[in-house]
PDB file of C-alpha atoms in Angstrom:
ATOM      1  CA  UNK A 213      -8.184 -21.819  42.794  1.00 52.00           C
ATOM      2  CA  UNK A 214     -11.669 -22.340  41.632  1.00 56.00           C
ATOM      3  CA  UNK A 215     -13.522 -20.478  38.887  1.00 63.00           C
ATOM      4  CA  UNK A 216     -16.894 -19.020  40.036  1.00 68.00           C
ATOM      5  CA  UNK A 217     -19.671 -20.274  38.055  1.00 71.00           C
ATOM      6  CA  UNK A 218     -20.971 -17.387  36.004  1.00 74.00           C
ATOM      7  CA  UNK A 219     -24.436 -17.312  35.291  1.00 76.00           C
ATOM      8  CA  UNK A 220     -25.335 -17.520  31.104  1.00 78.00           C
ATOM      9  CA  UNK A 221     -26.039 -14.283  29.560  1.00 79.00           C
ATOM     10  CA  UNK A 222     -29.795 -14.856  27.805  1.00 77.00           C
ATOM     11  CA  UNK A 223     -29.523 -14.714  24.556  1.00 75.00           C
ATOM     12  CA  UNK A 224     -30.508 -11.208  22.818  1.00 72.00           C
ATOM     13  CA  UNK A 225     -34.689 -10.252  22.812  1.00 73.00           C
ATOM     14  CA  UNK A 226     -35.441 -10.395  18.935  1.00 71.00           C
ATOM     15  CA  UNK A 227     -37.289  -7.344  17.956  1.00 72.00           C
ATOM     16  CA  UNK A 228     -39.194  -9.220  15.309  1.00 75.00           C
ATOM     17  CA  UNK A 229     -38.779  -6.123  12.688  1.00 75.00           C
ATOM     18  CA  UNK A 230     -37.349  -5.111   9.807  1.00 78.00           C
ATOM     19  CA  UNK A 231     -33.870  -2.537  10.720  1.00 75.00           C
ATOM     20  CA  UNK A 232     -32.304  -0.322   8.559  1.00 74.00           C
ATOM     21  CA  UNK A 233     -28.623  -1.024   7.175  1.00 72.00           C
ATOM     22  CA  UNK A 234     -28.160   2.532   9.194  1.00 68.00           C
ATOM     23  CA  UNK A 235     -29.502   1.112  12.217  1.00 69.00           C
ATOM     24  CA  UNK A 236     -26.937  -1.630  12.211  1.00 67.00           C
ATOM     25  CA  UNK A 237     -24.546  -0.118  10.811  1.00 65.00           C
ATOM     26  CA  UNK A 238     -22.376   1.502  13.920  1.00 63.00           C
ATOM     27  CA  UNK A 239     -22.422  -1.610  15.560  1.00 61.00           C
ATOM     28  CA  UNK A 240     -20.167  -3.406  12.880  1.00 62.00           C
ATOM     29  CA  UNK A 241     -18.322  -0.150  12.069  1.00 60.00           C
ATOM     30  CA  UNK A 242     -17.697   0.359  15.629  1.00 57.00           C
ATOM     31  CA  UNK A 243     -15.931  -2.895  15.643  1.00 58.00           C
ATOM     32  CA  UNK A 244     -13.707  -2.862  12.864  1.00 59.00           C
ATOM     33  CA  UNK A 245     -12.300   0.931  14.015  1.00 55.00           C
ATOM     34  CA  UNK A 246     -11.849  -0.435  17.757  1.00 54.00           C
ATOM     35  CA  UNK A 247      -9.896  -3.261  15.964  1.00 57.00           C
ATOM     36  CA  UNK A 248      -7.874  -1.004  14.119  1.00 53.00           C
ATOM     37  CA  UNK A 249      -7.512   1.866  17.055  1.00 48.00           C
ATOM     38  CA  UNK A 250     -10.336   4.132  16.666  1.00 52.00           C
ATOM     39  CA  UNK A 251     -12.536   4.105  19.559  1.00 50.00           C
ATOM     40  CA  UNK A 252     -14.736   6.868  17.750  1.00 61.00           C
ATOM     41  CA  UNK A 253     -15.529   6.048  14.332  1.00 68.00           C
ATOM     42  CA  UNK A 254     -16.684   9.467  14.071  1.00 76.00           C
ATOM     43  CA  UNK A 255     -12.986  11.006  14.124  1.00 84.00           C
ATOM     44  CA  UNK A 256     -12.438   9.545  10.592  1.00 82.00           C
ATOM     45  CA  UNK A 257     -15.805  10.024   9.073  1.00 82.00           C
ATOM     46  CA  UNK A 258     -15.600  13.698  10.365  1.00 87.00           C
ATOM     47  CA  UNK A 259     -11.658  14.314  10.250  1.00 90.00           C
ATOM     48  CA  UNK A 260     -12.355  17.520   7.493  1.00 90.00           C
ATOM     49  CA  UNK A 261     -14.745  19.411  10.308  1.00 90.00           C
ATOM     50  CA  UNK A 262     -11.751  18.705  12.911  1.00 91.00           C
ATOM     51  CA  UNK A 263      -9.087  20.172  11.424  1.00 91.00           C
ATOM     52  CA  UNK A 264     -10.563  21.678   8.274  1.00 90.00           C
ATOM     53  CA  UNK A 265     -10.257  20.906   4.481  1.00 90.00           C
ATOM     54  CA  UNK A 266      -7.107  22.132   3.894  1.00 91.00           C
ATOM     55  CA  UNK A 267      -5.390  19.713   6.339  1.00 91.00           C
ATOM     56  CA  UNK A 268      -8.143  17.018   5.583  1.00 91.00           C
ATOM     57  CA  UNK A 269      -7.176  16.926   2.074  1.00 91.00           C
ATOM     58  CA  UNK A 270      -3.472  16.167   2.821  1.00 92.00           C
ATOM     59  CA  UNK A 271      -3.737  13.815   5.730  1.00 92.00           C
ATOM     60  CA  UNK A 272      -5.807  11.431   7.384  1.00 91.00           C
ATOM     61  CA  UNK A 273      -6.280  10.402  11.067  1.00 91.00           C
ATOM     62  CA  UNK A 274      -4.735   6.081  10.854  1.00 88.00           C
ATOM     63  CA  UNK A 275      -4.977   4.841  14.682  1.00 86.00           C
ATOM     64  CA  UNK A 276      -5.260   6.121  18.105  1.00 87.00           C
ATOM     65  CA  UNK A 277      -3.714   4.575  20.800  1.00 87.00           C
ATOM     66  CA  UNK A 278      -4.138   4.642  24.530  1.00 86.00           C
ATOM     67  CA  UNK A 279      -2.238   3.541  27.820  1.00 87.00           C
ATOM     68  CA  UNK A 280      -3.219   0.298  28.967  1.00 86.00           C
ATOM     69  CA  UNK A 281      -6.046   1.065  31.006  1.00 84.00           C
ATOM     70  CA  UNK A 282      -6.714   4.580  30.430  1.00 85.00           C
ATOM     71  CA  UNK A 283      -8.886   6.771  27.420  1.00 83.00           C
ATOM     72  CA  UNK A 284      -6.651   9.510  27.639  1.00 86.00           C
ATOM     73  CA  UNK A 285      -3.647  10.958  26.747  1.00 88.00           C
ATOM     74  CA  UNK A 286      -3.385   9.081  23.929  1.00 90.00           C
ATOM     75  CA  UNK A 287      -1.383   9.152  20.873  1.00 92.00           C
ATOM     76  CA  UNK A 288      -2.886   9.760  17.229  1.00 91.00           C
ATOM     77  CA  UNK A 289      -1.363   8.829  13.814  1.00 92.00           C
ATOM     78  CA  UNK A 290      -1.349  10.650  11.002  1.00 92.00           C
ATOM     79  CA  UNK A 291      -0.630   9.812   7.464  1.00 92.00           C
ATOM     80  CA  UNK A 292       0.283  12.377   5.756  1.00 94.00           C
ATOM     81  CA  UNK A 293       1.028  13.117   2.078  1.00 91.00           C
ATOM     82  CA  UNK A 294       4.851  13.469   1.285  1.00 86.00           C
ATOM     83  CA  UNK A 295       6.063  17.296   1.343  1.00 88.00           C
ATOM     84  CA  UNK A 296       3.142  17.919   3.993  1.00 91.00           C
ATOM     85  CA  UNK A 297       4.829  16.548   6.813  1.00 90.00           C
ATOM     86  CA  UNK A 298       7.174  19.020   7.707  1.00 91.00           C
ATOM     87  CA  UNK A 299       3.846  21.431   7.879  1.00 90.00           C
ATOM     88  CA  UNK A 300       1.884  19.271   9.898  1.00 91.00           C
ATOM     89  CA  UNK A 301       4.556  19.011  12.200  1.00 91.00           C
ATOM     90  CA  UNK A 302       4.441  22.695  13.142  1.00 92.00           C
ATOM     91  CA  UNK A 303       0.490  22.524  13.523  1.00 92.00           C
ATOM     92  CA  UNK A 304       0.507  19.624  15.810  1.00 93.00           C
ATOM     93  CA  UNK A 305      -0.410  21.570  18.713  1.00 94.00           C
ATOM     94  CA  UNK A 306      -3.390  23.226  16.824  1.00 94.00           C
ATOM     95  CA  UNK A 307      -4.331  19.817  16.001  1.00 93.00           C
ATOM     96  CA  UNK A 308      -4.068  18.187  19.329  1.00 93.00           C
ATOM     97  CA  UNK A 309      -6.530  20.702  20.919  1.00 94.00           C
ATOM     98  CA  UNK A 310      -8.739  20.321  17.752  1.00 92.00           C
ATOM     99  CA  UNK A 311      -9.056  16.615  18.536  1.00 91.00           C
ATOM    100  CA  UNK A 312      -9.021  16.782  22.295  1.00 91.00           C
ATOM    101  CA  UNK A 313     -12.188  19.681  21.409  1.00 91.00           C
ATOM    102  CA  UNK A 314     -13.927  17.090  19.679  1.00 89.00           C
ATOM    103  CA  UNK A 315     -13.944  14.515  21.846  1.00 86.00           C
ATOM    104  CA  UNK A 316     -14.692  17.191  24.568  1.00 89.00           C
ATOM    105  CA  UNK A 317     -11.861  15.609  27.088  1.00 89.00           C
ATOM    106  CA  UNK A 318      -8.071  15.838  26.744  1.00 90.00           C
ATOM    107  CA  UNK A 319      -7.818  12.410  24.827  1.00 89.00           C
ATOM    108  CA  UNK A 320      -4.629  13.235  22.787  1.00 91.00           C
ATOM    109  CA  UNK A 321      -1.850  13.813  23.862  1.00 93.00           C
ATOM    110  CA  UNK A 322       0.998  13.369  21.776  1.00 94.00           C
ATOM    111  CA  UNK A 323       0.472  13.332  17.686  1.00 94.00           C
ATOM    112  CA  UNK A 324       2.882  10.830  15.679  1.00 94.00           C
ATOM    113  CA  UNK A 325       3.232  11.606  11.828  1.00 94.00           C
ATOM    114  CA  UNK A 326       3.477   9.091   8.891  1.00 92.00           C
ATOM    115  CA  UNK A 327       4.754  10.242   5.713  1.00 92.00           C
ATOM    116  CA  UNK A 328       2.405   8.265   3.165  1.00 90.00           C
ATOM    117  CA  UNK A 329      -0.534   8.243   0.361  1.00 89.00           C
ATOM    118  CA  UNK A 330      -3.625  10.057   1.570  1.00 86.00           C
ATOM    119  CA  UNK A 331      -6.586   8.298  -0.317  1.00 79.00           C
ATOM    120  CA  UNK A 332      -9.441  11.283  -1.182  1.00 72.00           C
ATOM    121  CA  UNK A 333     -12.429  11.465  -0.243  1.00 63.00           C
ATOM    122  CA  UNK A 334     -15.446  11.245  -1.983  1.00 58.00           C
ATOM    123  CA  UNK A 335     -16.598  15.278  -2.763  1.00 58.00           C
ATOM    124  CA  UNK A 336     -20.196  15.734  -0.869  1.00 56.00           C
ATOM    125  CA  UNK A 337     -22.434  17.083  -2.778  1.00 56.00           C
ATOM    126  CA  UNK A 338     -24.637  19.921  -2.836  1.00 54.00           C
ATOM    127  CA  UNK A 339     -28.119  19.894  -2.068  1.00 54.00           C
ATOM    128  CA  UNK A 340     -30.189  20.123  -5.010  1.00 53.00           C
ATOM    129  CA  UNK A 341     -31.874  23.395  -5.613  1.00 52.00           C
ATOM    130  CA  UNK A 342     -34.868  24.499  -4.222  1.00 50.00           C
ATOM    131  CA  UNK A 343     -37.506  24.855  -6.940  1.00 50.00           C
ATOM    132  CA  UNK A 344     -40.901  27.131  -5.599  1.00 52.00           C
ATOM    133  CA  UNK A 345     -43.497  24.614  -4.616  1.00 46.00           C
ATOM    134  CA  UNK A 346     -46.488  24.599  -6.556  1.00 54.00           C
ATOM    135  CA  UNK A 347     -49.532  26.169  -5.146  1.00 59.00           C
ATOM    136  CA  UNK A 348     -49.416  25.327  -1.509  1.00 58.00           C
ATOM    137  CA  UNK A 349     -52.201  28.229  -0.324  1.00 52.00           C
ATOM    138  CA  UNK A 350     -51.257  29.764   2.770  1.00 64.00           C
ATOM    139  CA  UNK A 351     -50.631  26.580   4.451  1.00 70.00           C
ATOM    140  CA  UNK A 352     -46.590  27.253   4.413  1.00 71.00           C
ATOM    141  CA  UNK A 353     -46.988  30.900   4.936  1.00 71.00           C
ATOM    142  CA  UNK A 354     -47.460  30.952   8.582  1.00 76.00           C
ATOM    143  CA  UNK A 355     -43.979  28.942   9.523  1.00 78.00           C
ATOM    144  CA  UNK A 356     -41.644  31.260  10.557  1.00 79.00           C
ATOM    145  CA  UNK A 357     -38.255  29.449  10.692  1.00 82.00           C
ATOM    146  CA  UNK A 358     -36.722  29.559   6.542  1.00 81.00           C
ATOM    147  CA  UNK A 359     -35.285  26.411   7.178  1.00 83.00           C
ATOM    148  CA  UNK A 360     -38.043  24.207   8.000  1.00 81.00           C
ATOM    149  CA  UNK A 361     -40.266  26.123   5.579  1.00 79.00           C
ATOM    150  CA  UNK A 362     -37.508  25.260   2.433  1.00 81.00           C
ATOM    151  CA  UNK A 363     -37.456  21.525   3.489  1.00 80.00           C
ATOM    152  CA  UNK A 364     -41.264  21.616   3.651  1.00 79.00           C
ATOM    153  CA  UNK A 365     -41.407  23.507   0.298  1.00 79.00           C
ATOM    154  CA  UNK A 366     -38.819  20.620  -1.095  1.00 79.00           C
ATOM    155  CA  UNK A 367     -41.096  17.647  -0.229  1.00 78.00           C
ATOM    156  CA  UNK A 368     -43.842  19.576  -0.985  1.00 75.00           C
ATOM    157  CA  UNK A 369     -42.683  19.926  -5.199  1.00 74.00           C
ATOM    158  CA  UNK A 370     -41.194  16.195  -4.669  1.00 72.00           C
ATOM    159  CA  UNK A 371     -44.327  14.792  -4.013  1.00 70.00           C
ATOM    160  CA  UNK A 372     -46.013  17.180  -6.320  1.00 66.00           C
ATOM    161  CA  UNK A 373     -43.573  15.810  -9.480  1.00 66.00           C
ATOM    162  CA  UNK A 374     -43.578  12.910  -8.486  1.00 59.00           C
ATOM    163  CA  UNK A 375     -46.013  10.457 -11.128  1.00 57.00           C
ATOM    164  CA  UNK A 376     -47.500   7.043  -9.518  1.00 57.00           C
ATOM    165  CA  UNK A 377     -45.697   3.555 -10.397  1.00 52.00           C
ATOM    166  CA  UNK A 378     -47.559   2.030 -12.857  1.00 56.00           C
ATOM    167  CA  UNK A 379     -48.540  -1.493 -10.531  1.00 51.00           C
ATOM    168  CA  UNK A 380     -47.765  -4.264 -12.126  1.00 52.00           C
ATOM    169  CA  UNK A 381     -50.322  -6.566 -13.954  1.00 55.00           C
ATOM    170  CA  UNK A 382     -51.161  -9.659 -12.016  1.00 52.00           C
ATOM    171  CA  UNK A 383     -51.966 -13.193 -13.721  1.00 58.00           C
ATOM    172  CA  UNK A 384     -55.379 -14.028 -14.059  1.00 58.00           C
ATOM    173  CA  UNK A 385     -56.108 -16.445 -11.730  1.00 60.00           C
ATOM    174  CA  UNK A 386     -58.716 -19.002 -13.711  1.00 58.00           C
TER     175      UNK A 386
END
């Protein structure tokens, strides 16, 4: 048997720009949890809005593993902390269609518990209060949605506060 000659992929179009460590981020995240079983980094990162913080705090979501071949009806492992186990057992259901919710297709099927150390997670912090902006006129007045008009408000007293960076003194050039 002969091996068809495959054409060579180009190489990648360079973008000749500076990225953000955001932008590039997913793509070597991505990786490493599709290395470890994750095919959605996002069920770790998120795990507390799946199941909510009271399970969050005692367990954490460690692989996800399909059929060969398939994405679904998979099965997800959990570590959880010692005594907790027995509890989790009982909720596996509720956390089965949790899961299968957020990934909005029946991708669990089967949950598979790990008695272990659950590492915490860093708190997230609150957003800093709002102070009033400083005299604005009537410029903020007219936006209706309280939202948009607190954010604006916030940049507005940010940029307000904020003093100018001295610029640094440059050698004399003789």
């Amino acid at each position: 048997m002969s091996k068809r000659d495959r054409a060579p992929t180009p190489p990648p179009e360079r973008q000749n720009r500076s990225r953000q460590v955001a932008e590039l981020l997913p793509a070597i995240g991505g990786a490493a949890f599709r290395r470890f079983g994750f095919v959605q980094s996002a069920i770790v990162t998120r795990w507390p809005e799946i199941v909510g913080e009271r399970l969050a705090a005692v367990s954490s979501p460690d692989s996800i593993r399909f059929p060969m071949g398939k994405k679904q009806d998979g099965t997800l492992t959990l570590t959880v902390r010692g005594a907790h186990a027995p509890m989790m057992s009982h909720l596996t259901v509720e956390i089965i269609e949790r899961v299968n919710r957020f990934f909005g297709y029946a991708a669990i099927n089967r949950v598979a518990i790990r008695q272990g150390e659950v590492t915490k997670r860093a708190e997230r912090r609150a957003p800093p209060s709002l102070a009033p902006a400083p005299e604005l006129g009537g410029s903020l007045k007219a936006i209706a949605d309280p939202e948009l008009k607190a954010v604006l408000e916030a940049l507005a007293s940010g940029v307000a506060s904020a003093t100018p960076a001295p610029m640094p003194s440059l050698p004399k050039v003789r």
